[in-house]
């Protein structure tokens, strides 16, 4: 009987050890995969900016190396804590709490870090959380001693699922604490692309999102100018700040990775910047005067009374004409100007755009409800200057 009892104990110990190994393997896999992907796929651009700012530009962040190194160091910390706490079954995930807390602190990067670094509330939150964690771990250790006999084993055991539930909660909290500002992530990703000279990629980042700020507007304008598409695609993106958002001012409009010394491109694109500034401010008269100065030609005078113009003479009565092939938004602005002014400085016509503008006006008159009208027009004309001028 004694030998049978001893045999059962040995079998139970064997099962316990096997379950403990499975719990540790599953937990390690969850932690390593989440931490690496969170750092490498989601927080890379933010961490690159933080390192650049904190090192005053003397060092740079290598995404794969940085994510791997941080993940390994946090895992080594967990191994030390696990050896100390000896939580092996249903509460083993608690040994990862300090590592995940550090991960949350590392990724809690302020968008205003360039104005000065501070731990802020972490100075009292971390000690408080550590005290709560130590008390919880002590209770968990006592609980595991009285854990009832398990009837499920392996990767689908109760212990595994309880640890997965704890990880899920901690992962969600890390995601909530870490920087999740959508626009800030777009900005940092765009800046990293600009640093690499990959202007095309910079223009694809967040292109389907309607959220933006003045700094992101400035970065996209710069990328469009670098790609020689500024007057062609400017209004394909959400815009904030008018012409003041076209150049960095160091406060509300700023670059954090791509230094101002590299803005020499602005001088090369001075003409487009000037013209687009008028468009962003809805200053059609200023825009047309600048266009006349750059591209305008005096309109030919009509023939003398002894040789009057024929009835089909289409000579414009406006002082100037523009015949040069123009980018999309310049043409749209000139068509709008021609329709809005009774005595235009330039009488500009484009058969296709004139027809489109008439359709635009018909659509405006079709809907009485302002919001419905705006939504319907945006679907068709949301990327035109006409929509920007009236609705954005």
Coordinates of C-alpha atoms in Angstrom, one line a residue:
X1 CA 0.0 0.0 0.0
X2 CA 2.8 2.4 0.9
X3 CA 4.6 1.6 -2.4
X4 CA 1.3 2.3 -4.3
X5 CA 0.9 5.6 -2.5
X6 CA 4.5 6.5 -3.2
X7 CA 4.0 5.6 -6.9
X8 CA 0.9 7.9 -7.1
X9 CA 2.8 10.8 -5.5
X10 CA 5.6 10.3 -8.0
X11 CA 3.1 10.3 -10.9
X12 CA 1.4 13.4 -9.6
X13 CA 4.8 15.2 -9.2
X14 CA 5.7 14.2 -12.7
X15 CA 2.4 15.6 -14.0
X16 CA 2.9 18.7 -12.0
X17 CA 6.4 19.2 -13.4
X18 CA 5.1 18.7 -16.9
X19 CA 2.3 21.1 -16.5
X20 CA 4.7 23.6 -14.9
X21 CA 7.0 23.3 -17.9
X22 CA 4.1 23.8 -20.3
X23 CA 2.9 26.9 -18.4
X24 CA 6.4 28.4 -18.5
X25 CA 6.9 27.6 -22.2
X26 CA 3.5 29.0 -23.1
X27 CA 4.0 32.1 -21.0
X28 CA 7.5 32.8 -22.4
X29 CA 6.2 32.4 -26.0
X30 CA 3.3 34.8 -25.3
X31 CA 5.6 37.4 -23.7
X32 CA 8.4 37.2 -26.3
X33 CA 6.1 37.3 -29.3
X34 CA 4.0 40.2 -28.0
X35 CA 6.9 42.3 -26.7
X36 CA 9.0 42.0 -29.9
X37 CA 6.0 42.6 -32.3
X38 CA 4.8 45.5 -30.1
X39 CA 8.2 47.2 -30.2
X40 CA 9.1 46.3 -33.8
X41 CA 5.8 46.8 -35.6
X42 CA 4.0 49.4 -33.6
X43 CA 6.4 51.5 -31.5
X44 CA 9.5 51.6 -33.7
X45 CA 9.0 55.1 -35.0
X46 CA 8.2 56.5 -31.6
X47 CA 11.2 54.9 -30.0
X48 CA 13.5 56.1 -32.9
X49 CA 12.3 59.6 -32.2
X50 CA 12.7 59.3 -28.4
X51 CA 16.3 58.0 -28.8
X52 CA 17.1 60.8 -31.3
X53 CA 15.8 63.5 -29.0
X54 CA 17.3 62.1 -25.7
X55 CA 20.7 61.6 -27.3
X56 CA 20.5 65.0 -29.0
X57 CA 20.9 63.3 -32.4
X58 CA 24.1 61.6 -31.5
X59 CA 22.7 58.0 -31.7
X60 CA 20.1 56.4 -33.8
X61 CA 17.6 53.5 -33.2
X62 CA 17.9 50.3 -35.2
X63 CA 14.4 48.8 -35.1
X64 CA 15.3 45.1 -35.2
X65 CA 18.3 45.4 -32.9
X66 CA 16.5 47.7 -30.5
X67 CA 13.3 45.5 -30.3
X68 CA 15.4 42.3 -29.9
X69 CA 17.6 43.8 -27.2
X70 CA 14.8 45.2 -25.1
X71 CA 12.8 42.0 -25.4
X72 CA 15.8 39.9 -24.3
X73 CA 16.6 42.1 -21.3
X74 CA 13.0 42.2 -20.1
X75 CA 12.9 38.4 -20.4
X76 CA 16.1 38.0 -18.4
X77 CA 14.5 40.1 -15.7
X78 CA 11.5 37.8 -15.6
X79 CA 13.7 34.8 -15.3
X80 CA 15.3 36.3 -12.2
X81 CA 11.9 37.2 -10.7
X82 CA 10.5 33.7 -11.5
X83 CA 13.4 32.1 -9.7
X84 CA 12.7 34.3 -6.6
X85 CA 8.9 34.0 -6.5
X86 CA 8.6 30.3 -7.6
X87 CA 5.1 30.9 -9.1
X88 CA 4.9 27.8 -11.3
X89 CA 1.3 27.2 -12.2
X90 CA -1.9 29.3 -12.3
X91 CA -0.2 32.6 -11.4
X92 CA 3.1 32.2 -13.2
X93 CA 2.2 35.1 -15.5
X94 CA 2.6 37.5 -12.5
X95 CA 6.3 37.0 -12.8
X96 CA 6.2 39.0 -16.0
X97 CA 4.5 42.0 -14.5
X98 CA 7.7 44.1 -13.7
X99 CA 8.9 43.4 -17.3
X100 CA 5.6 44.5 -18.8
X101 CA 5.6 47.5 -16.5
X102 CA 9.0 48.6 -17.8
X103 CA 7.7 48.0 -21.4
X104 CA 4.8 50.3 -20.7
X105 CA 7.1 53.0 -19.3
X106 CA 9.5 52.8 -22.2
X107 CA 6.7 53.2 -24.8
X108 CA 4.9 55.9 -22.8
X109 CA 6.6 58.6 -24.9
X110 CA 5.1 62.1 -24.9
X111 CA 4.6 63.9 -28.2
X112 CA 6.3 66.9 -26.5
X113 CA 9.4 65.0 -25.4
X114 CA 11.5 67.5 -27.4
X115 CA 10.5 70.2 -24.9
X116 CA 12.0 68.2 -22.0
X117 CA 11.9 64.7 -20.6
X118 CA 10.2 63.8 -17.3
X119 CA 9.0 60.6 -15.7
X120 CA 5.9 62.5 -14.5
X121 CA 3.4 60.4 -12.5
X122 CA 5.6 57.3 -12.9
X123 CA 7.7 58.5 -10.0
X124 CA 4.9 57.5 -7.6
X125 CA 2.8 55.1 -9.7
X126 CA 5.7 52.6 -10.1
X127 CA 6.4 52.2 -6.4
X128 CA 2.7 51.9 -5.7
X129 CA 2.2 49.2 -8.4
X130 CA 5.2 47.3 -7.2
X131 CA 3.9 47.2 -3.6
X132 CA 0.5 46.0 -4.9
X133 CA 2.3 43.4 -7.1
X134 CA 4.4 42.0 -4.2
X135 CA 1.3 41.6 -2.0
X136 CA -0.6 40.0 -4.9
X137 CA 2.3 37.6 -5.6
X138 CA 2.5 36.6 -1.9
X139 CA -1.2 35.8 -1.9
X140 CA -0.9 33.9 -5.3
X141 CA 2.0 31.9 -3.9
X142 CA -0.2 30.8 -0.9
X143 CA -3.1 30.1 -3.2
X144 CA -1.0 27.8 -5.4
X145 CA -0.2 25.6 -2.4
X146 CA -3.9 24.9 -2.0
X147 CA -4.7 24.6 -5.7
X148 CA -7.1 21.6 -6.0
X149 CA -6.1 18.5 -7.9
X150 CA -6.2 19.3 -11.6
X151 CA -8.2 17.1 -13.9
X152 CA -6.9 18.8 -17.1
X153 CA -3.3 18.8 -18.3
X154 CA -1.2 19.9 -21.2
X155 CA -1.6 23.0 -23.3
X156 CA -5.4 23.0 -22.7
X157 CA -5.2 22.9 -18.9
X158 CA -6.8 25.3 -16.5
X159 CA -3.3 26.6 -15.5
X160 CA -2.5 27.5 -19.1
X161 CA -5.8 29.3 -19.7
X162 CA -5.6 31.2 -16.4
X163 CA -2.1 32.5 -17.3
X164 CA -3.3 33.4 -20.8
X165 CA -6.1 35.4 -19.3
X166 CA -3.6 37.3 -17.0
X167 CA -1.4 38.0 -20.0
X168 CA -4.3 39.3 -22.0
X169 CA -5.1 41.8 -19.3
X170 CA -1.5 42.9 -18.9
X171 CA -1.1 43.3 -22.7
X172 CA -4.2 45.4 -22.9
X173 CA -2.9 47.6 -20.1
X174 CA 0.5 48.0 -21.8
X175 CA -1.3 49.0 -25.0
X176 CA -3.4 51.6 -23.2
X177 CA -0.4 53.1 -21.4
X178 CA 2.0 53.2 -24.3
X179 CA 1.8 56.0 -26.9
X180 CA -1.1 55.2 -29.1
X181 CA -1.7 58.6 -30.6
X182 CA -2.6 57.8 -34.2
X183 CA -1.4 61.1 -35.6
X184 CA 1.9 61.1 -33.7
X185 CA 2.6 57.6 -35.0
X186 CA 1.9 58.8 -38.5
X187 CA 4.2 61.8 -38.0
X188 CA 7.1 59.8 -36.8
X189 CA 6.7 57.2 -39.6
X190 CA 6.7 60.0 -42.2
X191 CA 9.7 61.6 -40.7
X192 CA 11.7 58.3 -40.7
X193 CA 10.8 57.9 -44.4
X194 CA 12.0 61.5 -45.1
X195 CA 15.3 60.8 -43.3
X196 CA 15.7 57.8 -45.6
X197 CA 14.8 59.9 -48.7
X198 CA 11.8 57.6 -49.4
X199 CA 9.3 60.3 -50.3
X200 CA 6.9 57.9 -52.0
X201 CA 6.5 55.8 -48.8
X202 CA 6.1 58.9 -46.7
X203 CA 3.0 59.8 -48.8
X204 CA 1.4 56.4 -48.2
X205 CA 1.5 56.6 -44.4
X206 CA -1.9 57.2 -43.0
X207 CA -3.2 58.2 -46.4
X208 CA -6.7 56.8 -45.8
X209 CA -7.1 58.4 -42.3
X210 CA -9.0 61.6 -41.8
X211 CA -7.1 62.6 -38.7
X212 CA -4.1 65.0 -38.9
X213 CA -2.5 68.0 -37.3
X214 CA -0.4 70.9 -38.4
X215 CA 2.9 69.1 -38.2
X216 CA 1.7 66.1 -40.2
X217 CA 0.2 68.5 -42.8
X218 CA 3.7 70.2 -43.1
X219 CA 5.5 66.8 -43.5
X220 CA 3.1 65.7 -46.2
X221 CA 3.4 69.0 -48.1
X222 CA 7.2 68.6 -47.9
X223 CA 7.1 65.0 -49.2
X224 CA 4.7 66.1 -52.0
X225 CA 7.1 68.9 -53.0
X226 CA 10.1 66.5 -52.9
X227 CA 8.1 64.1 -55.1
X228 CA 7.2 67.0 -57.5
X229 CA 3.4 66.4 -56.8
X230 CA 2.5 69.3 -54.5
X231 CA 0.0 71.2 -56.8
X232 CA -1.3 67.9 -58.2
X233 CA -2.1 65.9 -55.0
X234 CA -2.1 68.4 -52.1
X235 CA -5.9 68.1 -51.5
X236 CA -5.8 64.3 -51.4
X237 CA -4.9 64.6 -47.7
X238 CA -6.7 66.1 -44.7
X239 CA -5.2 69.5 -44.1
X240 CA -5.0 71.6 -40.9
X241 CA -3.5 75.1 -40.3
X242 CA -3.7 76.8 -43.6
X243 CA -0.5 78.3 -45.1
X244 CA 1.0 78.6 -41.6
X245 CA 1.3 74.8 -41.5
X246 CA 3.5 74.7 -44.6
X247 CA 6.8 75.3 -42.8
X248 CA 8.0 74.4 -39.3
X249 CA 7.8 77.0 -36.6
X250 CA 9.3 74.9 -33.8
X251 CA 6.1 74.8 -31.7
X252 CA 2.8 73.9 -33.3
X253 CA 4.4 72.9 -36.6
X254 CA 7.6 71.0 -36.1
X255 CA 10.0 68.2 -37.1
X256 CA 11.6 66.0 -34.5
X257 CA 13.8 63.7 -36.6
X258 CA 14.2 65.5 -39.9
X259 CA 16.2 68.6 -39.1
X260 CA 15.6 72.0 -40.5
X261 CA 19.0 72.1 -42.2
X262 CA 17.6 69.6 -44.7
X263 CA 14.8 72.0 -45.7
X264 CA 16.8 73.4 -48.6
X265 CA 14.1 71.7 -50.8
X266 CA 11.8 74.5 -49.8
X267 CA 13.9 76.9 -51.8
X268 CA 13.7 74.8 -54.9
X269 CA 9.9 74.5 -54.6
X270 CA 9.4 78.2 -53.7
X271 CA 7.0 78.9 -56.5
X272 CA 4.7 75.9 -55.7
X273 CA 4.9 76.7 -52.0
X274 CA 3.8 80.3 -52.6
X275 CA 0.9 79.4 -54.9
X276 CA -0.3 76.6 -52.6
X277 CA -0.1 78.9 -49.6
X278 CA -2.7 81.2 -51.4
X279 CA -4.9 78.1 -52.1
X280 CA -4.8 76.9 -48.5
X281 CA -5.8 80.3 -47.2
X282 CA -8.6 80.5 -49.9
X283 CA -7.0 83.7 -51.2
X284 CA -8.0 83.3 -54.8
X285 CA -7.2 86.9 -55.8
X286 CA -3.7 86.6 -54.4
X287 CA -3.3 83.3 -56.1
X288 CA -4.4 84.7 -59.5
X289 CA -2.1 87.7 -59.2
X290 CA 0.8 85.4 -58.5
X291 CA -0.1 83.2 -61.4
X292 CA -0.3 86.1 -63.8
X293 CA 3.1 87.3 -62.6
X294 CA 4.6 83.8 -63.3
X295 CA 2.6 82.4 -66.2
X296 CA 0.3 85.2 -67.5
X297 CA 0.4 86.8 -70.9
X298 CA -1.5 90.0 -71.9
X299 CA -4.7 89.2 -73.8
X300 CA -4.5 90.2 -77.5
X301 CA -6.5 93.4 -78.2
X302 CA -9.4 93.1 -80.5
X303 CA -9.0 94.3 -84.0
X304 CA -9.8 97.9 -84.9
X305 CA -13.3 99.1 -85.8
X306 CA -12.4 99.0 -89.5
X307 CA -11.7 95.3 -89.1
X308 CA -14.1 94.2 -86.4
X309 CA -14.0 90.8 -84.8
X310 CA -16.2 88.2 -86.3
X311 CA -19.2 86.9 -84.4
X312 CA -17.4 83.7 -83.5
X313 CA -14.4 85.5 -82.0
X314 CA -13.7 84.0 -78.6
X315 CA -11.0 86.5 -77.6
X316 CA -11.2 87.0 -73.8
X317 CA -12.0 90.4 -72.4
X318 CA -9.8 89.7 -69.3
X319 CA -6.5 91.5 -69.2
X320 CA -4.4 88.3 -69.0
X321 CA -4.6 84.8 -70.3
X322 CA -2.7 81.6 -69.2
X323 CA -2.1 79.0 -71.8
X324 CA 0.6 77.0 -70.0
X325 CA -0.3 73.4 -69.0
X326 CA -1.0 73.6 -65.3
X327 CA -1.2 71.0 -62.4
X328 CA -4.7 69.9 -61.3
X329 CA -5.3 72.1 -58.3
X330 CA -4.1 75.3 -60.1
X331 CA -6.6 74.6 -62.9
X332 CA -9.4 73.9 -60.5
X333 CA -8.6 77.2 -58.6
X334 CA -8.6 79.2 -61.9
X335 CA -11.9 77.7 -63.0
X336 CA -13.4 78.5 -59.6
X337 CA -12.0 82.1 -59.8
X338 CA -13.4 82.6 -63.3
X339 CA -16.9 81.6 -62.1
X340 CA -16.8 83.7 -58.9
X341 CA -15.5 87.0 -60.3
X342 CA -17.5 89.2 -62.5
X343 CA -14.4 91.0 -63.8
X344 CA -11.7 88.4 -63.6
X345 CA -8.0 89.2 -64.1
X346 CA -7.8 85.9 -65.9
X347 CA -10.6 84.3 -67.8
X348 CA -9.6 80.6 -67.6
X349 CA -11.5 77.8 -69.2
X350 CA -11.0 74.0 -69.4
X351 CA -13.8 72.1 -71.1
X352 CA -13.6 69.1 -68.8
X353 CA -13.2 71.1 -65.6
X354 CA -15.9 73.5 -66.6
X355 CA -18.3 70.6 -67.0
X356 CA -17.2 69.1 -63.7
X357 CA -17.7 72.4 -61.9
X358 CA -21.2 72.7 -63.3
X359 CA -21.9 69.2 -62.0
X360 CA -20.4 70.2 -58.6
X361 CA -22.9 73.2 -58.5
X362 CA -25.8 71.0 -59.5
X363 CA -25.0 68.6 -56.7
X364 CA -24.9 71.5 -54.2
X365 CA -28.4 72.6 -55.2
X366 CA -29.7 69.0 -55.1
X367 CA -29.5 68.6 -51.3
X368 CA -31.1 70.9 -48.8
X369 CA -29.6 69.4 -45.6
X370 CA -26.1 70.9 -45.2
X371 CA -24.5 67.7 -43.7
X372 CA -26.0 65.5 -46.4
X373 CA -24.9 67.9 -49.1
X374 CA -21.4 67.9 -47.7
X375 CA -21.2 64.1 -47.5
X376 CA -22.5 63.6 -51.0
X377 CA -20.2 66.2 -52.5
X378 CA -17.2 64.7 -50.6
X379 CA -17.8 61.3 -52.2
X380 CA -17.3 62.7 -55.7
X381 CA -15.4 65.9 -55.3
X382 CA -13.6 65.5 -51.9
X383 CA -10.1 65.8 -53.5
X384 CA -10.8 69.0 -55.5
X385 CA -10.1 72.6 -54.7
X386 CA -13.7 73.4 -55.0
X387 CA -14.6 71.1 -52.1
X388 CA -11.7 72.5 -50.0
X389 CA -12.8 76.1 -50.7
X390 CA -16.4 75.5 -49.7
X391 CA -16.4 72.8 -47.1
X392 CA -13.0 72.1 -45.5

